[in-house]
C-alpha positions in Angstrom: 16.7 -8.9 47.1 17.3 -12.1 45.0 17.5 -12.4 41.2 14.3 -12.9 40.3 13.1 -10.1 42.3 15.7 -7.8 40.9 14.4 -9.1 37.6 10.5 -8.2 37.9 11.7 -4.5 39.5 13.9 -4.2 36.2 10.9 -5.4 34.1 8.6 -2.8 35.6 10.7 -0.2 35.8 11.6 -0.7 32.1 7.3 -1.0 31.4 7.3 2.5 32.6 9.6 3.9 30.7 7.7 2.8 27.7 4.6 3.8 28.8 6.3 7.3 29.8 7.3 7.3 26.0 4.4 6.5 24.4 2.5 8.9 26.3 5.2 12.2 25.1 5.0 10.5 22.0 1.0 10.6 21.9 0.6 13.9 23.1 3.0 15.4 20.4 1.1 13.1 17.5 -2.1 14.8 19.1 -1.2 18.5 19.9 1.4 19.3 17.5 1.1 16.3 14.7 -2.5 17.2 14.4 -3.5 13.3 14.5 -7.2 12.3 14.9 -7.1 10.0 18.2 -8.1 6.8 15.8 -4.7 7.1 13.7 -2.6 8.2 16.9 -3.4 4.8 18.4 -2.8 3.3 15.4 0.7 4.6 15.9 1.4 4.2 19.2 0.0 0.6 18.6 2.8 -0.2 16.4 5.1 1.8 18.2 4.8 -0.6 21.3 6.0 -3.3 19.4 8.8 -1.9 18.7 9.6 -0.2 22.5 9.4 -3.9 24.0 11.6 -5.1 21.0 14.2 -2.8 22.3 13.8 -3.1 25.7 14.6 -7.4 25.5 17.5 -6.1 23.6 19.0 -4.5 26.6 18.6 -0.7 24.7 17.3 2.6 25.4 15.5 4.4 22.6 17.9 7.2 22.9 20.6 4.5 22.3 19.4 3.0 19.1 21.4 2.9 16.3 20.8 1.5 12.7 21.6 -2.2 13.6 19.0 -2.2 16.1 15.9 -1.2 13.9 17.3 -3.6 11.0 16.6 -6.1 13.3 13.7 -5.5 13.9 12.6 -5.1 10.2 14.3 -8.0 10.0 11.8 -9.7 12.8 8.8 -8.8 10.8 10.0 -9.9 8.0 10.9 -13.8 9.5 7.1 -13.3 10.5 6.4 -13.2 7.4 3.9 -9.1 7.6 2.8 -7.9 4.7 5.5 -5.0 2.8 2.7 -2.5 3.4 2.8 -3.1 7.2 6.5 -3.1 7.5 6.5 0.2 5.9 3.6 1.8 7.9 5.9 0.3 11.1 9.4 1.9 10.1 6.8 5.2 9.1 6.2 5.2 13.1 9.5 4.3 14.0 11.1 7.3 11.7 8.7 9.5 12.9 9.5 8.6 16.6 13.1 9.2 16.7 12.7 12.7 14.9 10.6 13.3 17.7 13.5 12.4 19.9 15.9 14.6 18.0 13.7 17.5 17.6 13.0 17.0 21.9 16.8 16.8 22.4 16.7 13.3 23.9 19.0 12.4 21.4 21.6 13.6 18.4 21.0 10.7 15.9 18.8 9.7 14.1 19.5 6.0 13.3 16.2 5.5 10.2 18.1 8.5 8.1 19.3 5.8 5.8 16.9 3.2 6.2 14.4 2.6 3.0 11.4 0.9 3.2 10.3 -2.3 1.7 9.1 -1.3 -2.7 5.2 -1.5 -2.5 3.2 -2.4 -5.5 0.8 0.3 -6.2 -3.4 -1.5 -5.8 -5.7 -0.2 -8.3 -8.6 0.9 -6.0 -11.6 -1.2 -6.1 -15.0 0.7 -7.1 -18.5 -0.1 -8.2 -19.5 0.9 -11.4 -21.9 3.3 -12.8 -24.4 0.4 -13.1 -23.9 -1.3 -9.1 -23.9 2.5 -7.5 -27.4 3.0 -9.1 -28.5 -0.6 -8.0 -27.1 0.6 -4.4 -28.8 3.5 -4.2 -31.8 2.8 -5.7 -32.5 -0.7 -4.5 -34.8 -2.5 -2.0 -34.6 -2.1 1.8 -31.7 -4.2 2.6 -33.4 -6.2 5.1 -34.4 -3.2 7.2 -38.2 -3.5 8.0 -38.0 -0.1 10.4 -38.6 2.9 8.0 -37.0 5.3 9.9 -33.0 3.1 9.9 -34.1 2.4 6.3 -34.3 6.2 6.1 -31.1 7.0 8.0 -29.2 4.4 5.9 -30.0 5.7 3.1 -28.5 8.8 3.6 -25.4 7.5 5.0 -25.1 6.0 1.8 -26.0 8.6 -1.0 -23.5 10.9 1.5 -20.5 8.6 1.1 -21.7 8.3 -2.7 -21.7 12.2 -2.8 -18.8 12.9 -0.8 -16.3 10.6 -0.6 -16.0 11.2 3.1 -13.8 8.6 5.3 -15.9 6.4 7.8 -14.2 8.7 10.7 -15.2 11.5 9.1 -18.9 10.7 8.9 -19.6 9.4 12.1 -18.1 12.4 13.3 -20.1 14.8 11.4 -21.8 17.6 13.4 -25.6 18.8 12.2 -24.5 22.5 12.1 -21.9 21.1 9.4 -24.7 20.2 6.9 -25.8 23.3 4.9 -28.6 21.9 2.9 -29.7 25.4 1.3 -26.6 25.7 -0.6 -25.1 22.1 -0.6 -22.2 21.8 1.4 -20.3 20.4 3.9 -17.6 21.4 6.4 -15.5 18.1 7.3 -12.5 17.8 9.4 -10.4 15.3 7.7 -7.0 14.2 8.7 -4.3 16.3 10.6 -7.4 18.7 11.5 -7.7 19.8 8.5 -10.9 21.6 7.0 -12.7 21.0 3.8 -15.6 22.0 1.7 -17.7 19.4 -0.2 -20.9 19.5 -2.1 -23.6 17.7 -1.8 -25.5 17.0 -5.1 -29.2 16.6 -5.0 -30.4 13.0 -4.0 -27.8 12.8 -1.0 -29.4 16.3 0.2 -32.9 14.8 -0.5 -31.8 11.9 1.4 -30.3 14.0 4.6 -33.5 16.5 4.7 -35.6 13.6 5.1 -33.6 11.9 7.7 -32.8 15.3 9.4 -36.7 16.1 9.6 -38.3 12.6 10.1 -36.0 10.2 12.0 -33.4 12.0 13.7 -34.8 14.3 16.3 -37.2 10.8 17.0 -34.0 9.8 18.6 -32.5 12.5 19.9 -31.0 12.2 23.9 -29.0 14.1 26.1 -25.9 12.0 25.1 -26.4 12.5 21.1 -25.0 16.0 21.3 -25.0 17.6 17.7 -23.4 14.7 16.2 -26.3 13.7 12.5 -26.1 10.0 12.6 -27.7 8.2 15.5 -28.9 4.7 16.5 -32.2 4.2 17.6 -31.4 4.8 21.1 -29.6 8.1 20.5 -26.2 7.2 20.5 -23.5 7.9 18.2 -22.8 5.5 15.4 -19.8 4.2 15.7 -17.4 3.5 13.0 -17.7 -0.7 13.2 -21.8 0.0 12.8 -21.7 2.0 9.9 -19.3 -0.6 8.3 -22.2 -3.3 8.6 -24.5 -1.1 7.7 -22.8 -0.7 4.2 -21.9 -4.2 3.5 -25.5 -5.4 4.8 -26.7 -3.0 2.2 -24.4 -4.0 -0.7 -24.5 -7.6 0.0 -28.3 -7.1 -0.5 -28.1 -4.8 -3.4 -25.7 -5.8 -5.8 -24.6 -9.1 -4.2 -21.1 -8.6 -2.8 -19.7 -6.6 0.5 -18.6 -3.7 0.1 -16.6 -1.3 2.5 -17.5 2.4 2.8 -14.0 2.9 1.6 -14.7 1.2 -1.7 -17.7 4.1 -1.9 -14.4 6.6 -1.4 -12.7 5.0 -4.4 -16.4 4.7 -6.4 -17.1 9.0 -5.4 -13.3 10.0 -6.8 -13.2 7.1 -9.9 -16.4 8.2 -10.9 -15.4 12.1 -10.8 -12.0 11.3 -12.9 -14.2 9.3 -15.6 -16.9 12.6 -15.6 -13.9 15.0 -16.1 -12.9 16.2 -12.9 -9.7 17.4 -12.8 -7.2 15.6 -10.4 -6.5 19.0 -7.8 -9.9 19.1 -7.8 -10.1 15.5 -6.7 -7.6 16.0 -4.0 -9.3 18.6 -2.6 -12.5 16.9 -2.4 -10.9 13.6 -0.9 -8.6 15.6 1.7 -5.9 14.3 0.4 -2.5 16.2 2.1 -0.3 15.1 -1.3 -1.4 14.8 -5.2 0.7 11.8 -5.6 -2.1 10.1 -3.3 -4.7 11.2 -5.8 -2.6 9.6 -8.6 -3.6 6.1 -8.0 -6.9 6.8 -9.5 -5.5 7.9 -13.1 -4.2 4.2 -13.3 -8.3 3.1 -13.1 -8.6 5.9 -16.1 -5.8 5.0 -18.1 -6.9 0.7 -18.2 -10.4 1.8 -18.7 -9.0 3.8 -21.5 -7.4 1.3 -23.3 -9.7 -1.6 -22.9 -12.6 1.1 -24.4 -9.7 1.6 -27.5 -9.4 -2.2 -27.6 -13.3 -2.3 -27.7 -13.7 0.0 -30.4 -10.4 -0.7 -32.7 -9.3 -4.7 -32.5 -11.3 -6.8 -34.9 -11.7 -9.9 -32.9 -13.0 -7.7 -30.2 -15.4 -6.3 -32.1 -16.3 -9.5 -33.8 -19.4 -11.8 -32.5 -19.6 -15.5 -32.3 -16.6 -16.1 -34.4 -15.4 -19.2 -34.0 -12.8 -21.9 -35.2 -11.1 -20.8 -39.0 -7.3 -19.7 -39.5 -4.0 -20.2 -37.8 -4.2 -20.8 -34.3 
């Protein structure tokens, strides 16, 4: 066998192994991790980068030691990704080799003293009080079919009401909606179960749908899943993401991700009073310090009201030139 054939057996053979891997890998992030199947790939997506990093350096994942995944922190960063995706990627990459310790397949652990990149905390974008009425309340968003009109509607007022991720939604079950009393069941992240009421225009909005459009498109392959296309298909998430921007682009003149309806449902709570555990339960959130992001929003709306109320030449109208400058 000559060299280059030696060369594409080894290249194979090495392909397998990392396939091998990120299938064990998978199934623990599944079974035993509790991942919904959208954030497992997401894992084993970034994951794969860094297998075939290793494997043109000649090393085994059970070999790795701390050099190895500096350098390839040190990749990304000549690549010039973002802080918040090196520090999803070493997430993945810590996560991996615990795996690999907790399996036996290895003793060390070579991220124990590994720190990710500082990230600067985002204050969530959100609509205010003013757009989320304009949104709700507006014209048809360049839907002339009543019954999508109807069906988008209550995709909206739910994410309004809710705060429920896009997975979340689009994987929402009839028999999970209890319009007499106003709740949900959702399974969030890591499987995990929550309650959340429904106020009344967003059960208006899902009674109407629930008795007028969608058993119009009900099929064999909807199942019990409550938001359907016209053809009787589940939405998927990329649909209902056009579906909300088309809406808010039309509405109140800007796109608008159903995420940004997330930060609007728990911004909006934190303003009325709601108290921050309560928050975190509502939002499914595994850790407060997740939740915390949003007092930031409260405490700058906070001061600039103060400012508003107390500072003279914030109060004054129209005043112009006069005194030192």
């Amino acid at each position: 066998m000559g060299e280059a054939d030696q060369g594409k057996k080894d290249q194979y053979v090495a392909h397998l192994a990392i396939e091998d891997s990120l299938c064990e890998f998978g199934l623990y992030l599944r079974a035993e991790r509790g991942l919904m199947e959208s954030s497992a790939r997401g894992y084993l997506h970034d994951l794969t980068s860094y297998l075939f990093f290793l494997n043109e350096r000649g090393v085994s994942p059970m070999e790795v030691d701390t050099e190895d995944v500096l350098a390839y922190l040190s990749l990304l960063h000549q690549r010039r990704v973002k802080p918040s995706t090196l520090s999803r990627r070493l997430t993945v990459i810590r996560l991996f080799h615990r795996y690999l310790v907790r399996e036996g397949k290895t003793k060390i652990d070579p991220t124990v003293h590994i720190t990710g990149p500082k990230l600067t905390q985002s204050v969530p974008v959100f609509l205010s009080h003013e757009e989320t009425v304009m949104l709700l309340n507006g014209g048809d968003g360049g839907s002339r079919d009543r019954l999508i009109r109807m069906r988008d509607a209550a995709i909206l007022e739910l994410f309004y009401a809710s705060g429920l991720r896009v997975g979340e939604l689009t994987s929402l079950r009839v028999d999970q909606v209890d319009l007499e009393t106003g709740f949900l069941r959702v399974l969030g992240k890591g499987g995990r179960e929550r309650i959340v009421p429904l106020g009344n225009p967003a059960r208006q909005a899902l009674n109407r749908y629930l008795k007028e459009g969608r058993h119009r498109w009900e099929r064999g392959a909807s199942g019990n899943l409550l938001f359907l296309s016209k053809r009787g298909l589940p939405l998927r998430k990329e649909t209902v993401i056009r579906i909300v921007q088309r809406y808010t682009l039309w509405r109140i003149g800007k796109k608008i991700s159903p995420h940004k309806l997330r930060h609007t449902f728990a911004t909006h709570l934190l303003f009325g009073g709601a108290d921050l555990r309560v928050i975190q339960e509502l939002l499914g959130h595994a850790r407060i310090t997740t939740t915390q992001r949003y007092t930031h929003i409260a405490r700058v709306s906070q001061l600039r009201n103060a400012y508003a109320r107390t500072h003279p030449r914030a109060r004054s109208e129209g005043s112009g030139g006069g005194g030192d400058r």
